[in-house]
XYZ file of C-alpha atoms in Angstrom:
659
model
C 117.852 14.672 105.902
C 114.412 15.488 107.175
C 112.749 14.732 103.810
C 114.235 11.258 103.390
C 112.407 8.016 104.303
C 113.454 6.254 107.468
C 114.748 2.653 107.399
C 114.246 0.332 110.359
C 116.457 -2.748 110.037
C 114.681 -6.066 110.863
C 115.715 -8.231 113.739
C 117.762 -11.129 112.472
C 117.905 -14.224 114.643
C 121.093 -16.093 114.231
C 120.992 -19.831 114.915
C 124.547 -20.945 115.450
C 123.556 -24.651 115.783
C 121.662 -25.021 112.483
C 119.037 -23.291 110.355
C 115.512 -22.107 110.985
C 113.939 -20.059 113.796
C 115.412 -20.181 117.248
C 112.053 -19.923 119.037
C 108.356 -20.648 118.224
C 106.365 -17.535 117.287
C 103.620 -16.522 119.652
C 100.893 -17.045 116.981
C 101.818 -20.748 116.597
C 102.422 -21.527 120.215
C 100.543 -24.566 121.711
C 99.548 -25.854 118.210
C 100.550 -29.518 117.580
C 103.063 -30.046 114.840
C 102.624 -32.750 112.198
C 105.881 -33.683 110.483
C 105.716 -33.840 106.693
C 108.022 -34.234 103.742
C 108.517 -31.836 100.894
C 107.481 -34.636 98.502
C 104.083 -35.170 100.146
C 101.010 -34.319 98.048
C 98.900 -31.415 99.267
C 95.286 -30.869 98.343
C 93.610 -33.985 99.689
C 89.882 -33.356 99.996
C 87.765 -34.275 102.939
C 85.973 -37.581 102.336
C 82.831 -37.838 104.446
C 81.538 -40.944 102.640
C 84.600 -43.143 102.946
C 84.449 -44.269 99.331
C 86.717 -41.815 97.533
C 90.049 -43.343 98.470
C 89.073 -47.010 98.543
C 90.662 -47.707 95.160
C 93.904 -49.581 95.755
C 95.652 -47.700 92.983
C 95.263 -44.414 94.909
C 95.396 -45.786 98.437
C 98.939 -44.456 99.180
C 98.751 -41.411 96.917
C 98.178 -38.861 99.722
C 99.960 -40.642 102.583
C 102.937 -39.009 104.196
C 106.397 -40.480 103.974
C 106.521 -40.410 107.768
C 103.793 -43.024 107.901
C 100.481 -42.955 109.722
C 101.836 -43.404 113.200
C 101.483 -39.758 114.180
C 98.124 -39.042 115.770
C 98.506 -35.293 116.322
C 95.117 -34.430 114.874
C 93.190 -37.489 116.060
C 89.980 -37.014 118.006
C 89.731 -38.326 121.551
C 86.530 -38.623 123.512
C 87.226 -37.322 127.001
C 83.933 -38.321 128.654
C 83.823 -41.096 131.152
C 82.750 -44.363 129.549
C 82.872 -46.457 132.662
C 79.076 -46.199 133.004
C 78.525 -48.035 129.710
C 78.400 -51.834 129.421
C 78.345 -54.197 126.449
C 75.054 -55.970 125.739
C 74.972 -59.345 123.927
C 72.391 -59.044 121.109
C 72.964 -62.485 119.563
C 70.064 -64.944 119.493
C 70.259 -67.594 122.196
C 70.790 -71.138 121.016
C 67.805 -73.423 121.448
C 68.106 -77.030 122.536
C 67.876 -79.640 119.803
C 64.357 -80.710 120.717
C 63.057 -77.119 120.301
C 64.766 -76.060 117.071
C 62.032 -77.211 114.610
C 59.102 -76.546 116.896
C 56.199 -74.674 115.235
C 58.150 -74.450 112.029
C 55.191 -75.236 109.760
C 52.849 -73.148 111.881
C 55.061 -70.089 111.476
C 55.138 -70.628 107.723
C 51.327 -70.622 107.623
C 51.268 -67.451 109.712
C 53.621 -65.698 107.300
C 51.473 -66.846 104.384
C 48.350 -65.420 106.026
C 50.157 -62.156 106.686
C 51.130 -61.902 103.016
C 47.540 -62.602 101.960
C 46.266 -59.869 104.264
C 48.906 -57.448 103.085
C 48.385 -58.216 99.362
C 44.831 -59.447 98.851
C 44.058 -61.170 95.565
C 42.218 -59.346 92.823
C 42.547 -55.820 91.521
C 45.844 -54.481 90.232
C 47.970 -56.383 92.752
C 47.622 -59.673 90.836
C 49.490 -58.089 87.948
C 52.497 -57.222 90.111
C 52.506 -60.710 91.596
C 52.549 -62.157 88.109
C 55.412 -59.858 87.163
C 57.381 -60.915 90.228
C 56.788 -64.542 89.357
C 58.004 -63.980 85.809
C 61.019 -62.056 87.080
C 61.913 -64.923 89.397
C 61.490 -67.450 86.583
C 63.790 -65.465 84.279
C 66.359 -65.187 87.067
C 66.366 -68.936 87.628
C 66.710 -69.534 83.892
C 69.741 -67.262 83.753
C 71.349 -68.973 86.728
C 70.556 -72.576 85.912
C 70.150 -72.594 82.152
C 67.192 -72.706 79.836
C 65.200 -75.855 79.500
C 65.775 -76.978 83.074
C 62.561 -75.579 84.488
C 59.271 -77.036 83.229
C 61.051 -79.429 80.881
C 57.899 -81.430 80.502
C 55.951 -78.580 78.960
C 56.534 -77.506 75.341
C 57.846 -73.984 75.000
C 55.223 -71.216 74.880
C 52.380 -73.666 74.321
C 50.062 -71.578 76.478
C 50.495 -68.625 74.103
C 49.297 -70.523 71.032
C 45.683 -70.202 69.939
C 43.823 -71.501 66.879
C 43.945 -69.204 63.865
C 40.160 -69.525 63.501
C 37.451 -70.334 66.012
C 35.869 -73.686 65.208
C 32.097 -73.387 65.280
C 29.801 -76.007 66.690
C 27.959 -76.526 63.409
C 31.186 -77.379 61.574
C 31.542 -81.068 60.894
C 34.872 -82.754 61.472
C 35.535 -85.304 58.756
C 36.265 -88.857 59.733
C 39.864 -89.895 59.124
C 40.545 -86.290 58.263
C 43.314 -85.806 60.814
C 46.844 -85.890 59.395
C 49.508 -86.602 61.975
C 52.871 -84.961 61.385
C 55.023 -88.054 62.039
C 53.272 -89.789 59.142
C 53.649 -86.754 56.885
C 57.362 -86.467 57.675
C 57.944 -89.918 56.109
C 56.232 -89.238 52.774
C 58.280 -88.859 49.609
C 57.473 -87.967 46.020
C 60.768 -88.190 44.130
C 61.581 -87.323 40.525
C 59.106 -84.481 40.128
C 59.432 -83.174 36.590
C 60.539 -79.635 35.799
C 57.611 -77.199 35.613
C 56.179 -75.529 32.540
C 55.821 -71.750 32.441
C 52.283 -70.833 31.392
C 52.169 -67.072 31.948
C 54.642 -64.383 33.124
C 53.674 -60.816 33.973
C 54.745 -57.749 35.953
C 57.943 -55.698 36.119
C 61.096 -55.909 38.243
C 63.565 -53.291 39.416
C 67.272 -54.110 39.534
C 69.011 -54.921 42.792
C 71.414 -52.342 44.234
C 74.668 -54.266 44.843
C 76.002 -51.661 47.267
C 73.848 -53.278 49.969
C 76.075 -56.368 49.774
C 78.865 -54.255 51.305
C 76.843 -53.167 54.336
C 78.356 -54.290 57.662
C 77.770 -53.561 61.325
C 80.368 -50.779 61.107
C 78.528 -48.904 58.345
C 74.894 -49.533 59.156
C 72.187 -48.244 56.852
C 68.914 -47.001 58.381
C 65.808 -48.817 57.196
C 63.517 -46.355 55.444
C 59.779 -46.646 55.079
C 58.645 -47.307 51.509
C 55.132 -46.293 50.549
C 54.295 -49.018 48.041
C 51.387 -51.371 47.505
C 51.796 -55.118 47.980
C 49.046 -57.267 46.506
C 48.263 -60.476 48.421
C 45.479 -61.858 46.229
C 44.135 -65.307 47.002
C 43.781 -68.084 44.414
C 40.147 -67.796 43.399
C 40.367 -63.989 43.050
C 43.235 -64.215 40.555
C 42.003 -63.376 37.007
C 44.939 -65.197 35.382
C 44.133 -68.443 37.190
C 40.592 -68.181 35.876
C 42.017 -68.075 32.355
C 44.184 -71.143 33.041
C 41.418 -73.393 34.362
C 41.677 -75.640 31.336
C 45.427 -76.170 31.881
C 45.208 -78.009 35.208
C 43.007 -79.292 38.001
C 44.740 -78.054 41.213
C 45.376 -74.331 41.750
C 47.137 -72.427 44.512
C 49.743 -69.738 45.255
C 53.366 -70.180 46.272
C 52.682 -68.938 49.803
C 49.891 -71.466 50.370
C 51.826 -74.293 48.724
C 54.939 -73.516 50.829
C 52.844 -73.535 54.009
C 51.447 -76.969 53.196
C 54.809 -78.379 52.086
C 56.517 -77.255 55.325
C 53.618 -78.109 57.621
C 55.709 -80.460 59.764
C 57.945 -77.562 60.832
C 55.176 -75.217 61.906
C 54.175 -74.671 65.522
C 51.707 -71.806 65.219
C 48.192 -72.400 64.019
C 47.190 -71.607 60.432
C 44.270 -72.493 58.179
C 43.737 -72.974 54.443
C 40.377 -73.013 52.681
C 39.851 -75.846 50.191
C 37.178 -75.589 47.510
C 36.265 -78.639 45.479
C 34.359 -77.657 42.309
C 33.797 -80.603 40.008
C 37.181 -82.001 39.078
C 38.946 -78.806 40.106
C 40.593 -78.124 43.479
C 41.410 -74.656 44.809
C 43.521 -73.817 47.870
C 42.606 -70.379 49.267
C 43.194 -68.244 52.327
C 40.517 -66.511 54.348
C 40.002 -62.794 53.766
C 40.298 -61.838 57.432
C 43.137 -64.214 58.321
C 46.711 -63.425 59.364
C 48.086 -65.868 56.815
C 50.485 -63.358 55.216
C 51.978 -62.203 58.532
C 55.490 -63.476 59.166
C 56.248 -65.394 62.320
C 59.095 -64.536 64.687
C 60.929 -67.131 66.802
C 58.227 -69.665 66.022
C 60.425 -72.721 66.547
C 62.523 -71.242 69.364
C 62.446 -72.910 72.754
C 61.406 -70.909 75.798
C 61.409 -67.392 74.320
C 60.100 -64.717 76.740
C 57.340 -63.151 74.638
C 55.316 -60.276 76.023
C 51.732 -60.904 76.944
C 48.841 -58.816 75.681
C 49.710 -55.884 73.434
C 53.406 -55.553 74.295
C 55.850 -54.748 71.509
C 57.377 -58.219 71.912
C 54.117 -60.143 71.759
C 53.871 -62.715 68.926
C 51.260 -60.691 67.021
C 53.145 -57.383 67.195
C 56.429 -59.090 66.354
C 54.745 -60.580 63.289
C 53.506 -57.162 62.192
C 56.978 -55.702 62.744
C 58.666 -58.501 60.765
C 56.214 -58.091 57.872
C 56.801 -54.321 57.840
C 60.595 -54.830 57.808
C 60.444 -57.477 55.080
C 58.362 -55.315 52.746
C 60.418 -52.158 53.252
C 63.807 -53.820 52.891
C 62.764 -55.674 49.727
C 62.033 -52.290 48.086
C 64.756 -50.144 49.664
C 67.591 -52.261 48.249
C 66.419 -51.748 44.644
C 67.547 -49.190 42.091
C 65.020 -46.442 41.567
C 64.595 -45.110 38.089
C 63.140 -45.850 34.690
C 65.405 -48.862 34.103
C 63.331 -51.979 34.814
C 62.878 -55.532 33.650
C 59.436 -55.346 32.037
C 57.630 -58.515 30.979
C 55.235 -58.603 27.997
C 52.162 -58.985 30.206
C 51.290 -56.286 32.794
C 50.592 -56.848 36.458
C 46.985 -58.146 36.611
C 46.275 -56.609 40.028
C 47.247 -52.996 39.243
C 44.456 -50.452 38.871
C 44.612 -46.932 37.521
C 44.852 -45.537 41.045
C 47.765 -47.820 41.926
C 49.907 -46.935 38.918
C 53.411 -45.926 40.018
C 52.933 -47.067 43.612
C 53.091 -50.848 43.176
C 56.032 -52.790 44.590
C 58.542 -54.465 42.310
C 57.155 -57.938 41.605
C 56.823 -60.407 38.751
C 54.347 -63.285 38.696
C 55.177 -66.585 37.069
C 52.375 -69.130 36.635
C 53.931 -72.589 36.513
C 52.507 -76.061 35.980
C 53.738 -79.302 37.578
C 52.675 -82.820 36.652
C 52.539 -84.787 39.912
C 51.345 -88.023 38.311
C 48.027 -89.880 38.346
C 46.332 -87.029 36.531
C 47.292 -84.335 39.109
C 48.278 -81.146 37.265
C 49.234 -78.408 39.704
C 49.314 -74.729 38.741
C 51.016 -72.329 41.176
C 51.347 -68.565 41.018
C 54.959 -67.808 41.968
C 56.724 -64.494 42.599
C 60.078 -62.833 41.908
C 61.160 -59.734 43.850
C 64.045 -58.394 41.765
C 66.576 -59.125 39.058
C 70.404 -59.020 39.183
C 72.574 -58.540 36.080
C 75.453 -60.983 35.791
C 79.052 -60.356 34.685
C 78.365 -61.677 31.175
C 75.148 -59.784 30.672
C 72.818 -62.545 31.873
C 70.016 -61.742 34.284
C 69.168 -63.713 37.414
C 65.878 -63.528 39.284
C 66.054 -63.285 43.077
C 63.733 -63.346 46.048
C 64.494 -60.867 48.846
C 63.592 -61.724 52.436
C 64.562 -60.265 55.795
C 65.514 -61.656 59.184
C 65.045 -59.239 62.058
C 66.590 -59.058 65.513
C 64.208 -57.846 68.205
C 66.109 -58.621 71.414
C 69.550 -60.324 71.594
C 68.797 -61.439 75.140
C 66.003 -63.644 73.822
C 68.059 -65.275 71.069
C 71.380 -65.363 72.911
C 73.353 -63.898 69.968
C 74.078 -60.184 69.525
C 74.173 -59.457 65.794
C 76.219 -56.289 66.169
C 79.032 -58.303 67.735
C 78.770 -61.614 65.837
C 77.393 -60.839 62.373
C 80.666 -59.776 60.733
C 82.979 -62.275 62.414
C 80.656 -65.252 63.060
C 77.877 -65.035 60.488
C 77.542 -68.821 60.481
C 76.671 -68.809 64.182
C 74.038 -66.108 63.606
C 72.499 -68.070 60.752
C 72.548 -71.298 62.784
C 70.649 -69.537 65.563
C 68.071 -68.252 63.084
C 67.710 -71.736 61.597
C 66.845 -73.006 65.047
C 64.502 -70.161 66.011
C 62.828 -69.604 62.618
C 63.091 -72.981 60.938
C 59.569 -72.887 59.510
C 59.842 -69.363 58.096
C 63.163 -70.034 56.379
C 61.812 -73.284 54.951
C 58.802 -71.446 53.490
C 61.044 -68.849 51.832
C 63.260 -71.558 50.393
C 60.328 -73.540 49.000
C 58.811 -70.389 47.452
C 62.139 -69.563 45.773
C 62.480 -73.099 44.401
C 58.911 -73.083 43.095
C 59.460 -69.724 41.373
C 62.756 -70.861 39.848
C 64.731 -67.968 41.381
C 68.489 -68.286 41.017
C 69.199 -66.646 44.369
C 67.608 -66.075 47.753
C 68.802 -62.817 49.300
C 68.562 -62.523 53.099
C 68.862 -59.189 54.863
C 69.760 -58.782 58.539
C 67.825 -55.931 60.157
C 67.897 -55.000 63.846
C 66.204 -52.469 66.047
C 68.083 -49.272 66.779
C 66.854 -49.520 70.355
C 65.501 -52.826 71.613
C 62.719 -50.995 73.438
C 61.511 -49.238 70.276
C 59.965 -51.281 67.468
C 59.572 -48.347 65.051
C 63.230 -47.656 64.115
C 65.469 -50.225 62.453
C 68.850 -50.441 60.789
C 70.328 -52.756 58.162
C 73.381 -54.684 59.423
C 74.215 -56.886 56.429
C 73.037 -59.215 53.678
C 73.692 -62.793 52.608
C 72.948 -64.667 49.408
C 72.192 -68.360 48.762
C 71.159 -70.612 45.943
C 67.760 -71.992 47.014
C 68.460 -75.652 46.214
C 71.818 -75.583 47.988
C 70.310 -73.725 50.932
C 67.586 -76.370 51.250
C 70.232 -79.005 51.972
C 71.813 -76.779 54.619
C 68.547 -76.393 56.514
C 67.701 -80.118 56.127
C 64.749 -79.396 53.854
C 63.909 -82.466 51.781
C 62.013 -81.382 48.682
C 60.938 -84.971 47.967
C 59.255 -85.009 51.366
C 57.727 -81.564 50.709
C 56.243 -82.750 47.421
C 55.030 -85.910 49.157
C 53.168 -83.890 51.799
C 51.502 -81.717 49.173
C 50.528 -84.736 47.085
C 49.067 -86.477 50.158
C 46.926 -83.427 50.974
C 45.774 -83.145 47.363
C 44.825 -86.837 47.211
C 42.889 -86.516 50.464
C 40.969 -83.476 49.213
C 40.287 -85.053 45.829
C 38.309 -87.807 47.576
C 35.927 -85.267 49.118
C 32.594 -84.343 47.506
C 32.027 -80.900 46.073
C 32.004 -78.212 48.734
C 34.074 -75.879 50.857
C 36.450 -77.254 53.492
C 38.974 -75.900 55.990
C 42.399 -77.328 56.771
C 43.272 -76.200 60.299
C 46.665 -76.612 61.893
C 46.009 -77.513 65.524
C 48.384 -75.495 67.749
C 48.382 -78.225 70.410
C 49.368 -81.060 68.070
C 52.675 -80.734 66.342
C 55.869 -82.587 65.634
C 57.607 -80.292 68.089
C 56.554 -82.519 70.992
C 59.497 -84.659 69.932
C 61.611 -81.577 69.254
C 61.441 -80.174 72.779
C 62.027 -83.631 74.260
C 64.994 -84.011 71.941
C 66.486 -80.615 72.877
C 65.864 -81.155 76.597
C 67.695 -84.495 76.523
C 70.652 -83.046 74.606
C 70.781 -80.104 77.017
C 70.743 -82.472 79.964
C 73.535 -84.643 78.490
C 75.727 -81.629 77.727
C 75.546 -80.221 81.266
C 77.555 -83.027 82.994
C 80.183 -82.868 80.240
C 81.014 -79.194 80.841
C 83.282 -79.781 83.889
C 85.399 -82.167 81.791
C 86.227 -79.445 79.253
C 89.760 -78.038 79.417
C 92.261 -76.409 77.087
C 92.541 -79.515 74.901
C 88.842 -80.457 74.933
C 85.749 -78.905 73.413
C 81.997 -79.496 73.477
C 79.508 -78.631 70.730
C 75.760 -79.215 71.015
C 72.862 -78.306 68.750
C 70.983 -76.522 71.553
C 70.902 -73.005 72.923
C 73.954 -71.970 74.977
C 76.558 -74.189 73.289
C 78.770 -73.995 70.224
C 77.095 -75.373 67.117
C 78.472 -78.687 65.739
C 78.649 -77.088 62.276
C 81.903 -75.437 63.406
C 83.640 -78.845 63.249
C 81.583 -80.883 60.793
C 80.782 -78.189 58.249
C 77.381 -77.779 56.651
C 77.079 -81.259 55.150
C 75.912 -83.016 58.304
C 74.875 -81.724 61.732
C 75.018 -84.195 64.631
C 73.367 -83.410 67.929
C 76.525 -83.368 70.052
C 80.282 -83.423 69.473
C 82.745 -84.031 72.297
C 86.494 -83.753 71.595
C 88.948 -85.079 74.208
C 92.636 -84.127 74.219
C 92.367 -83.129 70.538
C 92.568 -86.836 69.683
C 89.286 -88.643 70.315
C 86.057 -87.281 68.837
C 82.642 -88.544 69.959
C 79.806 -87.959 67.478
C 76.448 -88.334 69.232
C 73.137 -88.557 67.394
C 69.902 -88.611 69.386
C 66.558 -89.806 68.033
C 63.263 -89.665 69.930
C 60.492 -91.440 68.052
C 57.908 -94.193 68.151
C 58.445 -97.718 69.446
C 57.333 -99.312 66.160
C 60.217 -97.692 64.253
C 62.861 -98.202 66.906
C 65.183 -100.574 65.048
C 64.507 -99.296 61.517
C 65.347 -95.697 62.404
C 68.434 -96.832 64.292
C 69.828 -98.493 61.160
C 68.884 -95.523 58.978
C 70.538 -92.994 61.300
C 73.722 -95.063 61.464
C 73.991 -95.156 57.670
C 73.437 -91.416 57.526
C 76.591 -90.662 59.524
C 78.931 -93.161 57.820
C 80.395 -90.565 55.474
C 80.866 -88.083 58.315
C 82.729 -90.649 60.397
C 85.067 -91.414 57.507
C 85.727 -87.716 56.886
C 86.393 -86.956 60.555
C 88.782 -89.934 60.806
C 91.226 -88.030 58.630
C 91.583 -85.267 61.224
C 91.376 -87.200 64.512
C 93.023 -90.335 65.790
C 89.812 -91.904 67.104
C 86.268 -91.122 65.960
C 83.480 -92.940 67.789
C 79.829 -92.785 66.732
C 77.383 -92.756 69.654
C 73.808 -93.481 68.669
C 71.308 -92.728 71.402
C 67.892 -93.887 70.224
C 64.932 -93.862 72.587
C 61.183 -93.867 72.185
C 58.557 -91.541 73.599
C 57.955 -94.110 76.368
C 61.596 -94.152 77.434
C 62.491 -97.433 75.702
C 66.168 -97.608 74.676
C 67.420 -99.278 71.515
C 70.247 -101.828 71.479
C 72.462 -99.175 69.856
C 72.476 -97.166 73.105
C 75.280 -99.332 74.503
C 77.713 -96.963 72.765
C 76.417 -94.155 74.968
C 77.299 -96.130 78.096
C 80.770 -96.778 76.674
C 81.245 -93.048 76.120
C 80.314 -92.221 79.731
C 82.760 -94.877 80.959
C 85.563 -93.471 78.783
C 84.951 -89.937 80.017
C 85.040 -91.050 83.645
C 81.447 -90.633 84.796
C 80.842 -92.949 87.749
C 78.093 -95.579 87.813
C 75.902 -93.662 90.218
C 75.813 -90.593 88.023
C 75.279 -92.745 84.929
C 72.187 -94.258 86.497
C 70.890 -90.790 87.382
C 71.433 -89.554 83.796
C 69.558 -92.515 82.310
C 66.609 -92.130 84.694
C 66.401 -88.402 84.004
C 66.418 -89.017 80.239
C 63.559 -91.497 80.598
C 61.544 -88.950 82.601
C 62.084 -86.266 79.959
C 61.109 -88.635 77.125
C 57.900 -89.618 78.881
């Protein structure tokens, strides 16, 4: 027995009244006991910030089932606090006669303190300007665009003449052409052109780019090709065709002149009168071939100086994108559409590096002995299903910042392409009109538009293709309200004016401070102001569409045939169609009758879908004079429920904006 292990039996405490220990062990004596349940969660971390368990979803996750009434582990301060007393730190109330005392003096003191703290000059003026711009953008976000500085045209301080006018230059008498007069010219029934000479070669369009969407973006690649932008008098083919006509130009120059009433930026065209011949040229050192970005947009926050979003850098970026996309979407290889005559601008060094382009020299007879010869361009060719070939022009719209345009292409392009295009028509009306005119002059069957956006809105060097869209140029011209009869009338007026000049060299300069847009921004400001009071009336059964930034476009309801300025639908029954015109006093009544006839077909078409359709014609002059037709606008405000006091305020505000 001596070699076996000993066994000491443990002491077993028997609790005859229940279960558990009969007495508290010495190690746990005098320690407070916190009751808990077996279902309580253990592992709660210490939260010294107070923010971890503020989420309401997890507020009761770690609480005990016994509640929070037990304060076993609470901290108590045992020091005597009777020596402390509460002090009232609130500001004493002043009597009424002292409340505004020295109010203006204190404001002057604070102003002097700011001036001492931030003296003018040096680098501090830049930060003050940035703070001012930041405050202006904040107010525009809170209170809507167009409400601040309504009396000033958008971005007019950023526009400068395209060429510096020298003192020795002579301004011709009666040489100024006002845009309102040009916008009323018409030259109908222009005969079909005659093809005089066709040259160059075209690559075929890659149709796989028509299937590109925002979900399968294609990166935009840089294409190292040469693009010739030769002016009129340097063209060797035009020199050979001098006996065929008496007015010579290129499609880019002709499109600029024909869409002059839409332009806001300054441009210049050189006119040379040599005998009975007239040549329209561009200057060698001009930025004529640079594309514009958001030219007709209202209140776009461009960068100043050399920022990536400055107008000049945006134009360079848009031109780079347009050239690269027009070549990237083509089929590479030996298969080409080759014309009998070669490209006249290609040299031996440029062979194999020239962009796909075909030149078509066309002749128009404008009457009264005016024979116009224009050098037009095609970018590519598309084979049809029956073996026919169609010539196309390829252009590109680019997105540089969705916050500036108000529409994010990556969210809207696939589902609401019409809204994206409507926004581009408003922001780049002049550029799209030029492309359409160039396509019509060249006789292209299609105009292909590509949508390209930045990969990162802070980087202007990387882009991606989001989609494409195709139009017939003549049909697209009606959608963008481009009247070709008016375009031909403008060009004929300019030609007739230049034909009266003696032999010499002249310059047509678009003044950046004089433009038809002075009526455009008044028009948009008035529509924006009218639409604001109507927003509180909108409910589930009502809708509001306005042809200004921040509202649904009226094309959603009316289609692309006609675009009124404002549509207001009440209870899905009554539709108000509002058309606003801001013009001259001399044409007040004539334009009122013309505008009313324009919308007759739309009213009849809308009457099929709605019980009541009411046409509201709001016609006012630049001096705030209302036409007799404006009584329908007062009837609309009465029907909606706007009280007389607010009606009077709206009318006075509209007069102030018009003036």
